[in-house]
Structures are given as C-alpha cells and as structure tokens.
Coordinates of C-alpha atoms in Angstrom, one line a residue:
M1 CA 17.7 -19.8 4.3
V2 CA 16.7 -22.7 6.5
S3 CA 13.3 -24.1 7.3
Q4 CA 11.4 -22.4 10.1
V5 CA 8.6 -23.5 12.4
H6 CA 6.4 -20.6 13.7
L7 CA 3.9 -21.3 16.5
G8 CA 0.8 -19.2 17.3
H9 CA -2.9 -18.8 16.8
I10 CA -3.4 -18.9 13.0
F11 CA -6.2 -17.2 11.0
H12 CA -6.3 -17.1 7.2
I13 CA -8.7 -17.6 4.3
A14 CA -7.8 -20.8 2.5
G15 CA -8.1 -21.7 -1.1
S16 CA -9.6 -19.3 -3.7
P17 CA -13.1 -18.6 -2.5
A18 CA -15.6 -16.4 -4.2
A19 CA -16.2 -13.2 -2.4
G20 CA -19.6 -14.5 -1.1
A21 CA -18.2 -17.7 0.3
V22 CA -15.2 -16.6 2.4
S23 CA -16.7 -17.4 5.7
D24 CA -16.7 -21.1 4.7
A25 CA -13.0 -20.7 3.8
L26 CA -11.9 -19.2 7.2
V27 CA -9.2 -21.3 8.8
D28 CA -8.7 -21.0 12.6
V29 CA -6.0 -23.0 14.3
P30 CA -5.7 -21.8 18.0
D31 CA -2.6 -23.9 18.7
G32 CA -1.1 -23.7 15.2
A33 CA 2.2 -24.2 13.4
L34 CA 3.2 -22.4 10.2
I35 CA 6.2 -24.1 8.6
I36 CA 8.3 -22.2 6.0
D37 CA 10.7 -24.2 3.8
D38 CA 14.2 -23.2 2.8
S39 CA 12.8 -21.5 -0.3
G40 CA 10.5 -19.2 1.7
R41 CA 7.3 -21.1 0.9
V42 CA 4.6 -22.5 3.1
A43 CA 5.3 -26.2 3.7
F44 CA 2.7 -26.8 6.4
C45 CA -0.1 -24.9 8.1
G46 CA -2.1 -26.7 10.8
P47 CA -2.2 -27.9 14.4
R48 CA 1.0 -27.9 16.3
S49 CA 0.3 -31.6 17.2
D50 CA 0.4 -32.5 13.5
I51 CA 3.8 -31.1 12.6
P52 CA 5.3 -33.5 10.1
A53 CA 8.2 -35.6 11.4
E54 CA 10.7 -34.1 9.0
Y55 CA 10.3 -30.7 10.5
R56 CA 10.3 -31.5 14.2
A57 CA 14.0 -30.8 14.5
E58 CA 13.9 -27.4 12.8
K59 CA 14.3 -24.2 14.7
V60 CA 11.1 -23.2 16.4
F61 CA 9.9 -19.6 16.8
D62 CA 7.2 -19.7 19.6
H63 CA 5.0 -16.7 19.3
R64 CA 2.2 -18.0 21.6
P65 CA -0.1 -16.6 22.8
G66 CA 0.3 -14.3 19.7
F67 CA -1.3 -14.7 16.3
L68 CA -0.1 -15.4 12.8
L69 CA -1.9 -13.7 10.0
P70 CA -1.1 -13.3 6.3
G71 CA 0.6 -10.0 5.4
F72 CA -1.7 -7.1 4.7
V73 CA -2.2 -5.9 1.1
D74 CA -2.8 -2.2 0.4
T75 CA -4.1 -1.7 -3.1
H76 CA -4.0 2.1 -3.1
I77 CA -1.5 4.3 -1.3
H78 CA 0.3 7.5 -2.3
F79 CA 4.1 7.6 -1.9
P80 CA 4.4 11.4 -2.6
Q81 CA 1.8 12.0 0.2
T82 CA 3.9 10.3 2.9
F83 CA 4.0 13.5 4.9
A84 CA 0.6 14.8 3.9
G85 CA -1.7 12.8 6.1
D86 CA -4.4 14.9 7.8
A87 CA -3.6 17.8 5.5
Y88 CA -6.2 20.5 5.9
G89 CA -7.1 23.1 3.3
G90 CA -10.9 23.1 3.5
G91 CA -13.2 21.7 0.9
Q92 CA -13.4 18.2 -0.7
L93 CA -11.3 16.3 -3.2
L94 CA -10.5 18.9 -5.9
E95 CA -9.9 21.8 -3.4
W96 CA -7.8 19.5 -1.2
L97 CA -5.6 18.5 -4.2
E98 CA -5.0 22.1 -5.2
L99 CA -4.4 23.5 -1.7
C100 CA -2.6 20.6 0.0
I101 CA -1.5 17.8 -2.2
Y102 CA 0.0 19.4 -5.3
P103 CA 2.3 21.6 -3.1
A104 CA 3.2 18.5 -0.9
E105 CA 4.0 16.4 -3.9
S106 CA 6.1 19.1 -5.5
R107 CA 8.6 18.9 -2.7
Y108 CA 9.8 15.6 -4.1
A109 CA 11.7 17.6 -6.7
D110 CA 14.4 17.8 -4.1
P111 CA 16.3 14.4 -4.3
E112 CA 17.3 14.4 -0.7
F113 CA 13.7 15.0 0.4
A114 CA 12.6 12.2 -1.9
R115 CA 15.1 9.8 -0.4
R116 CA 14.0 10.6 3.1
A117 CA 10.4 10.1 2.1
A118 CA 11.2 6.7 0.5
A119 CA 12.8 5.6 3.8
E120 CA 9.9 6.8 5.8
F121 CA 7.3 5.3 3.5
C122 CA 8.9 1.8 3.6
A123 CA 9.3 2.0 7.4
R124 CA 5.7 2.9 7.9
R125 CA 4.6 0.1 5.6
I126 CA 6.6 -2.4 7.7
A127 CA 5.3 -1.0 11.0
A128 CA 1.7 -1.4 9.6
G129 CA 2.3 -5.0 8.4
T130 CA 1.8 -4.1 4.7
T131 CA 3.8 -6.7 2.9
A132 CA 2.4 -5.9 -0.6
A133 CA 1.1 -2.6 -2.0
M134 CA -0.1 -0.9 -5.2
V135 CA 1.7 2.5 -4.9
F136 CA 0.7 5.7 -6.6
G137 CA 4.1 7.2 -7.2
S138 CA 5.8 10.6 -7.6
A139 CA 6.0 12.6 -10.8
F140 CA 9.8 12.9 -10.4
P141 CA 12.0 10.0 -11.8
H142 CA 14.6 10.4 -9.1
A143 CA 12.0 10.0 -6.4
Q144 CA 10.7 6.9 -8.0
D145 CA 14.2 5.5 -8.2
A146 CA 14.6 6.2 -4.5
L147 CA 11.3 4.4 -3.8
F148 CA 12.1 1.3 -5.8
A149 CA 15.6 1.1 -4.5
E150 CA 14.5 1.4 -0.9
T151 CA 11.7 -1.1 -1.4
R152 CA 14.1 -3.6 -2.8
R153 CA 16.5 -3.0 0.1
R154 CA 13.8 -3.7 2.6
G155 CA 12.6 -6.8 0.8
L156 CA 8.9 -5.6 0.4
R157 CA 6.5 -6.3 -2.4
M158 CA 5.4 -3.3 -4.5
V159 CA 3.6 -2.5 -7.7
G160 CA 4.1 1.2 -8.4
G161 CA 4.4 3.8 -11.1
R162 CA 5.2 7.5 -11.5
G163 CA 2.2 9.8 -11.2
I164 CA 1.4 11.1 -14.7
Q165 CA -0.1 14.6 -15.3
T166 CA -0.1 16.5 -18.5
T167 CA -2.6 19.2 -17.6
G168 CA -4.0 20.8 -14.4
E169 CA -4.3 23.8 -12.1
P170 CA -1.4 26.2 -11.6
A171 CA -0.6 24.5 -8.2
A172 CA 0.2 21.3 -10.1
A173 CA 2.6 23.0 -12.5
P174 CA 5.8 21.3 -11.1
L175 CA 4.2 17.9 -11.6
I176 CA 3.0 18.4 -15.2
T177 CA 5.1 17.1 -18.1
S178 CA 4.7 17.3 -21.9
E179 CA 2.8 14.6 -23.7
D180 CA 6.0 13.2 -25.1
D181 CA 7.8 13.2 -21.7
A182 CA 4.8 11.5 -20.0
I183 CA 5.2 8.5 -22.3
R184 CA 9.0 8.6 -22.4
L185 CA 9.4 8.7 -18.6
T186 CA 6.8 6.0 -18.0
G187 CA 8.5 3.7 -20.6
E188 CA 11.9 4.3 -19.0
E189 CA 10.5 3.4 -15.6
I190 CA 9.1 0.1 -16.9
G191 CA 12.4 -0.7 -18.6
K192 CA 14.4 0.1 -15.4
W193 CA 12.3 -1.3 -12.6
H194 CA 9.8 -3.8 -13.8
A195 CA 10.9 -7.2 -12.3
A196 CA 14.3 -5.6 -11.7
D197 CA 15.0 -7.6 -8.6
T198 CA 14.8 -11.1 -10.2
G199 CA 14.5 -10.4 -13.9
E200 CA 11.3 -12.6 -14.0
V201 CA 7.8 -11.2 -13.5
G202 CA 6.6 -14.5 -11.9
T203 CA 9.2 -14.3 -9.1
A204 CA 9.7 -10.5 -8.8
L205 CA 8.8 -8.4 -5.7
L206 CA 9.1 -5.2 -7.8
H207 CA 6.5 -4.4 -10.6
V208 CA 5.7 -1.2 -12.5
A209 CA 2.3 0.3 -13.2
I210 CA 1.1 2.9 -15.6
V211 CA -0.5 5.5 -13.3
P212 CA -2.2 8.7 -14.5
R213 CA -3.5 10.6 -11.6
F214 CA -7.1 10.7 -13.0
S215 CA -8.8 11.7 -16.2
L216 CA -8.9 15.4 -15.3
A217 CA -5.1 15.5 -14.9
V218 CA -4.5 14.2 -18.4
T219 CA -5.7 14.8 -21.9
R220 CA -7.3 12.7 -24.7
T221 CA -3.8 12.6 -26.3
T222 CA -2.3 11.3 -23.0
L223 CA -5.0 8.6 -22.7
K224 CA -4.5 7.6 -26.4
N225 CA -0.7 7.4 -25.9
L226 CA -1.0 5.5 -22.6
G227 CA -3.3 3.0 -24.3
E228 CA -0.7 2.4 -27.0
L229 CA 2.0 2.0 -24.4
Y230 CA 0.0 -0.3 -22.2
D231 CA -1.0 -2.5 -25.2
S232 CA 2.7 -2.9 -25.9
V233 CA 3.7 -4.0 -22.4
R234 CA 0.6 -5.9 -21.1
G235 CA 2.3 -9.2 -22.0
R236 CA 5.2 -8.3 -19.7
G237 CA 2.8 -8.1 -16.7
V238 CA 2.8 -4.3 -16.3
Y239 CA -0.1 -2.9 -14.3
F240 CA -2.6 0.0 -14.7
H241 CA -3.7 2.1 -11.7
T242 CA -5.7 5.3 -11.2
H243 CA -8.8 6.8 -9.5
L244 CA -12.4 6.4 -10.6
N245 CA -15.7 7.9 -9.4
E246 CA -14.3 9.2 -6.1
N247 CA -16.2 12.4 -5.5
N248 CA -19.5 13.4 -6.9
R249 CA -20.5 16.7 -5.3
P250 CA -23.2 17.9 -7.7
G251 CA -21.9 20.1 -10.6
T252 CA -18.3 20.6 -9.2
G253 CA -17.2 17.2 -8.1
E254 CA -14.7 14.9 -9.8
V255 CA -17.3 12.7 -11.5
D256 CA -19.4 15.4 -13.1
S257 CA -16.4 17.5 -14.0
T258 CA -14.8 14.5 -15.8
K259 CA -18.0 13.6 -17.7
Q260 CA -18.4 17.3 -18.7
A261 CA -14.8 17.7 -19.7
Y262 CA -14.7 14.6 -21.9
G263 CA -18.4 14.6 -23.0
V264 CA -18.7 10.9 -22.1
T265 CA -21.5 8.8 -20.8
T266 CA -19.5 7.3 -17.9
Y267 CA -16.2 8.2 -16.2
L268 CA -15.0 4.6 -16.8
D269 CA -15.2 5.2 -20.6
T270 CA -12.2 7.5 -20.4
Y271 CA -10.0 4.6 -19.3
D272 CA -11.7 2.1 -21.7
G273 CA -10.5 3.9 -24.8
K274 CA -13.9 5.7 -25.3
F275 CA -12.7 9.1 -24.3
L276 CA -14.0 11.1 -27.4
P277 CA -17.3 13.0 -27.1
G278 CA -20.3 10.7 -26.9
S279 CA -18.0 7.9 -25.6
A280 CA -16.7 7.3 -29.1
T281 CA -13.7 5.1 -29.2
G282 CA -10.4 7.0 -29.5
G283 CA -7.8 4.5 -28.4
K284 CA -7.1 1.2 -26.6
S285 CA -8.6 0.2 -23.3
L286 CA -6.5 0.4 -20.1
L287 CA -8.8 -2.1 -18.3
G288 CA -7.9 -5.7 -17.5
R289 CA -6.8 -8.2 -14.9
R290 CA -3.9 -6.1 -13.7
S291 CA -5.9 -2.9 -13.6
I292 CA -6.9 -1.5 -10.2
L293 CA -9.2 1.5 -9.9
A294 CA -9.3 3.3 -6.6
H295 CA -12.6 4.3 -4.8
C296 CA -15.4 3.6 -7.2
V297 CA -17.9 5.2 -4.9
H298 CA -20.3 6.4 -7.5
C299 CA -20.2 3.8 -10.2
Q300 CA -23.0 3.2 -12.6
D301 CA -24.2 -0.4 -13.0
A302 CA -22.8 -0.4 -16.6
E303 CA -19.4 0.6 -15.3
L304 CA -19.4 -2.3 -12.7
R305 CA -20.4 -4.7 -15.4
R306 CA -17.6 -3.6 -17.7
M307 CA -15.1 -3.8 -14.9
A308 CA -16.2 -7.3 -14.0
E309 CA -16.1 -8.3 -17.7
T310 CA -12.5 -7.1 -18.1
G311 CA -11.3 -8.4 -14.7
T312 CA -10.6 -4.9 -13.4
S313 CA -10.5 -4.6 -9.6
V314 CA -11.6 -2.0 -7.0
A315 CA -9.3 -0.5 -4.3
H316 CA -11.8 0.3 -1.5
C317 CA -10.7 3.2 0.6
P318 CA -13.4 4.0 3.2
V319 CA -11.1 5.9 5.5
S320 CA -10.2 8.5 2.8
Q321 CA -13.8 8.6 1.6
Q322 CA -14.9 9.7 5.0
F323 CA -12.0 12.1 5.3
L324 CA -12.8 13.9 2.0
G325 CA -16.6 13.6 2.3
S326 CA -16.7 11.5 -0.9
G327 CA -19.5 9.1 0.2
T328 CA -19.7 5.4 0.7
M329 CA -19.0 2.7 -2.0
P330 CA -22.2 0.5 -2.0
W331 CA -20.8 -2.8 -0.7
K332 CA -23.6 -5.2 -1.8
R333 CA -24.1 -3.7 -5.2
T334 CA -20.4 -3.6 -6.0
L335 CA -19.7 -7.2 -4.9
A336 CA -22.8 -8.4 -6.7
S337 CA -21.3 -7.2 -9.9
G338 CA -18.6 -9.8 -9.6
V339 CA -15.8 -7.2 -9.3
T340 CA -12.9 -8.0 -6.9
V341 CA -12.9 -5.5 -4.0
A342 CA -9.7 -5.2 -1.9
A343 CA -8.6 -2.7 0.8
G344 CA -6.7 0.5 0.3
T345 CA -5.5 3.1 2.8
D346 CA -5.2 5.9 0.3
Y347 CA -2.7 7.5 2.6
G348 CA -2.6 10.7 2.6
G349 CA -6.3 11.1 1.5
G350 CA -6.7 8.5 4.2
D351 CA -5.1 9.2 7.5
E352 CA -4.3 5.6 8.4
W353 CA -1.4 3.4 7.3
L354 CA -3.0 0.3 9.0
I355 CA -5.2 -2.0 6.9
P356 CA -7.1 -3.2 9.9
Q357 CA -8.2 0.4 10.5
V358 CA -9.5 0.4 6.9
L359 CA -11.4 -2.8 7.6
S360 CA -12.8 -1.2 10.8
A361 CA -14.0 1.8 8.8
A362 CA -15.5 -0.5 6.2
F363 CA -17.5 -2.4 8.8
K364 CA -18.8 0.8 10.2
V365 CA -19.8 2.5 7.0
H366 CA -21.4 -0.5 5.4
I367 CA -23.5 -1.4 8.4
S368 CA -24.7 2.2 8.2
E369 CA -25.8 2.1 4.6
P370 CA -29.6 2.8 4.5
G371 CA -32.2 0.2 4.7
E372 CA -31.6 -3.1 2.9
L373 CA -28.3 -1.8 1.6
G374 CA -26.7 -2.1 5.0
V375 CA -24.6 -5.1 5.8
S376 CA -22.7 -6.4 8.8
M377 CA -19.5 -7.6 7.3
H378 CA -18.4 -11.1 8.5
P379 CA -15.0 -11.1 10.1
A380 CA -13.8 -13.5 7.5
E381 CA -14.9 -11.1 4.8
M382 CA -12.9 -8.4 6.5
L383 CA -9.8 -10.6 6.7
F384 CA -10.2 -11.6 3.1
T385 CA -10.6 -8.0 1.9
G386 CA -7.3 -7.0 3.6
T387 CA -5.3 -10.0 2.5
L388 CA -6.3 -12.6 -0.2
A389 CA -8.5 -10.2 -2.1
G390 CA -5.6 -7.8 -2.4
A391 CA -3.4 -10.6 -3.8
R392 CA -6.3 -11.4 -6.2
A393 CA -6.6 -7.7 -7.3
L394 CA -2.8 -7.7 -8.0
D395 CA -3.2 -10.9 -10.1
M396 CA -0.8 -12.6 -7.7
E397 CA -3.2 -14.8 -5.8
D398 CA -1.2 -17.8 -6.9
R399 CA 1.8 -16.5 -5.1
F400 CA 0.7 -15.1 -1.7
G401 CA -2.3 -13.9 0.3
N402 CA -2.9 -17.0 2.5
F403 CA -1.1 -20.0 4.0
D404 CA -2.0 -22.6 1.3
I405 CA 0.9 -25.1 0.8
G406 CA 3.4 -23.8 -1.7
K407 CA 2.5 -20.1 -1.4
E408 CA 5.2 -17.6 -0.8
A409 CA 5.2 -17.0 3.0
D410 CA 4.2 -13.4 3.7
F411 CA 3.0 -13.2 7.2
L412 CA 2.8 -11.2 10.4
V413 CA 3.3 -11.9 14.1
I414 CA 0.7 -10.2 16.2
E415 CA 1.4 -9.8 20.0
P416 CA -1.8 -8.6 21.7
G417 CA 0.1 -7.8 24.9
R418 CA 1.8 -4.9 23.2
V419 CA -1.7 -3.2 23.0
P420 CA -3.4 -3.5 26.4
A421 CA -6.9 -2.7 25.1
L422 CA -6.5 -5.5 22.5
E423 CA -5.2 -7.9 25.0
S424 CA -8.1 -7.3 27.4
S425 CA -10.7 -7.5 24.6
L426 CA -9.3 -10.9 23.6
A427 CA -9.0 -12.2 27.1
F428 CA -12.3 -11.0 28.6
G429 CA -14.6 -10.2 25.8
I430 CA -17.9 -12.0 25.4
R431 CA -17.7 -15.3 23.5
S432 CA -20.6 -17.4 22.4
D433 CA -21.2 -21.1 23.4
D434 CA -21.4 -21.8 19.7
P435 CA -17.8 -22.6 18.6
A436 CA -18.1 -21.0 15.1
L437 CA -19.5 -17.8 16.5
A438 CA -16.9 -17.7 19.2
R439 CA -14.2 -18.1 16.5
D440 CA -15.7 -15.2 14.5
Q441 CA -15.9 -13.0 17.6
T442 CA -12.2 -13.6 18.4
L443 CA -11.2 -12.7 14.8
F444 CA -13.4 -9.6 14.8
A445 CA -11.9 -8.4 18.1
L446 CA -8.4 -9.0 16.8
L447 CA -9.0 -7.1 13.5
M448 CA -10.8 -4.2 15.2
G449 CA -8.2 -3.9 17.9
I450 CA -4.9 -4.3 16.1
R451 CA -2.6 -1.3 16.3
E452 CA 0.9 -0.9 15.0
P453 CA 2.7 -1.8 18.3
A454 CA 1.0 -5.3 18.2
I455 CA 2.7 -6.0 14.8
T456 CA 6.0 -7.3 16.1
E457 CA 7.4 -9.3 13.2
V458 CA 6.9 -9.0 9.4
Y459 CA 7.9 -11.6 6.9
V460 CA 8.0 -11.5 3.1
R461 CA 8.7 -14.7 1.3
G462 CA 9.8 -16.2 4.6
R463 CA 12.4 -13.6 5.3
R464 CA 11.9 -11.2 8.2
V465 CA 11.9 -7.5 7.1
D466 CA 12.8 -4.7 9.5
A467 CA 11.8 -1.1 9.7
A468 CA 15.4 0.1 10.2

C-alpha cells in the first residue's frame, strides 16, 4: 500500500471528548486533505494548503465538492435478520419474535442460505458506510463461519458472536441448544475466530463476543456458565453483548417478564451475576468495558449507575424502538449517568441499515421528549454518536473513530450529487451569518440527508472495500 492524499470537505470529532463536550471537538475543514500513510493510518488531516511537503508528490484522490467522514459504527445489528426487515406479525417485541424472527432465523440452518445471507449482510454494510459493527449472530455455527469468512474477505471490522438460547417458545426450538452445547459452541467460536485475521487482538479486524439473546432466552444455569466462560476469556479481549430493558408493556413486556421470571430487583442484575431470587449473587458478572447492552429504554437509575461504574455501554436504537413501540430511551438521564451511548440500527427490529437514519430518528425522538427532558441534539453530538462513540463503546477508540494522527483510517467519501435532495439542501439551504452556526447547519443537513447512493467509497484501515 502506498500513501494516499484524499481531498474533500472534512468533518470529524477530534481527540477523546466527554459526551457533553463534543461540540467543542468538532473539526470542519471545507477545503481539506486527509493523508493516509503506507500502513493505512492517518498521517495528516487539515487544510489542503497545509499538506506537508513530503506528501505533495503522492497520488491525489480529489473528491471535491464531496465530503470525507469517519466510517460509521453500528453497535447493534442482527445478522440472522438480514432478510427480516419490516417483518409484520402484529404485536410488540415478544409477539414479533415468536411470529416473525424465530422462523426467519431458523432458515439459517441451511448452509447455502446462510452463505447467501452473509454476502448480503456484508454488501449492505458497505453500501451503508458501516465500517465497524457489533453483530448479533446466528445460532448455527456454519452460518457464523460464513459471516466471519465473508467479513474477512471484504476487509470490514466486526465484533460478533453466535446467538445463544437454551430455553424459549416452540417457535424458537430450532435455535435452542443444551446447556453444555451453548458453552461448547461459544468457546469453539472464540477459539476459531477471535483475532483470526491477524492473530493479535490489538491489530485484528475480527473479534468474538458472547451473545445470549436476552435473559428470557436463557436460564440461570446458562448465565452462570457464561459468566465462568467470560471470566476465563476477558483477558483475551472477548466481548459481551445482549439486550436490556427494551420493551416494558405493563405485565407482559420483556422487562416485567424478566424480573418476574428471575425474581430480581432489576433486569441488569441478571447480567451482573445476581440472577438468583432477590438479586442474590449466583455467578460472575458479564459487565465491563467490552460489554454493550442494546436499547436500555427503561433503565432504573441504579442500573445506569452500575453500567457507568463497570464501563458498560449502551447501543441506542431509536429506529427499532419506534418500529416495535418500545418507547424512547431518555437521552439526558442516560448521558448524565456517565454511560457511553452509541448508535445501533438493530436491523431487522429496525428497518434501516444506515446510521445517519438512526441519528435522524434520535434527533426527532429526543426533541419530542416531554418538557425539560426534551433536547435538540447538536449536529456534532449526532456525528459523535455514529462514529467515535461507537469506537469508544467497542473499546477501540485508540484505533479508529476519527481522523486523529496515527489512527487507522476508516473513512467514507460522500458525494451529495448522487442524492439530488441532499445536493440541493447543501447548496441552497439557509445558513447563518455566524460561522459556527453555519458550520453546524451544514453538518446537520449532511447527516439528515445522507442516503446510500451518496456513499460512493468506503475505506477500512486505508484500503477501499467494495460491495461486490
């Protein structure tokens, strides 16, 4: 690989700001240059006029008047729901799982179907500019092998793990394993695929997570055994991922059903080793810096405090929360707890692959929260949530997520002309006389208007990846 000079309008969140300070960290370079060295790392990010002399003879890729953004990070997406977006069965989360999702995921028992889904899944990720993702995987090992192999072939970043179920409704029967097989298959996946591409966790694009579907899909025995397994592999950089406090329809929703089934004070207790009645300790905690919990719509303050204390992050999925009628994660209260909040599509609970559409939904739902709870998200906050916050949630902020010097170069080329409505909004939209507000207005219009055709080039670690 040789050094590359990419020209365009650059936006990114520099440094490692706290969630409440990202507007001060917003970098805007209208006539910018992003230089990638021969190792795929950022060597320079700044005005085109300031390109260092040693790079002026390098090959130049002129994307102007297009934009250069960090690659999007999706912290919650379902591989075995690749073909299940917009699935209709009536009802909310639990009914939807039984009528739509368990049957859809069971089709991955067919190896050829699973291979086709893996190719489609990776192609859709590339089309949406998702360079890194936390992926909720299939129950079937051959499907997981297909996913990891295809992800490696395309050159994408992924943390993923087989979906673990040891109990459930009759519709989920093809996905359910014995207690022993749940641990055996998960351990085998870790051994086969964790850092398989480079052999080193610190340089790998492929990582494995331990992924129970949610507490209602496993037993106390499963949670105890997973805690023991995770305790044995934490030092190898393995992740933990699942759902928390998604749907709280009174009496029959996921939250109440979990608390009743386990006899616990909080849903989080089940993942914190406190899954015995009365929230008594029964095993080791699954929380930590490499743990990401999806949704967290209905968290108690005590749960948020515990998540912040352990470094556990939230995958915020407002699109799917609307789709399934799950409610709105309280933005101000969740961020005030100190928990990292990053964007997740939750495809197929969500019906969008595109992180900017998740950010658009987040802006709309949070400005609509009642009274003083409502907030108009700053465009820099939106960009942060879809990029650097995702890298932080994955505990890889030191590697990617922005254009700081030395970071691995994951970035996108956005051509507004491929989407006429976006091009017109950027060209003719109202802009303030105040330069800072005008900058924010441009970024907001860009994030709200991006559609897949505008994402024309996708790079991971400085290497262009293609959907084919």
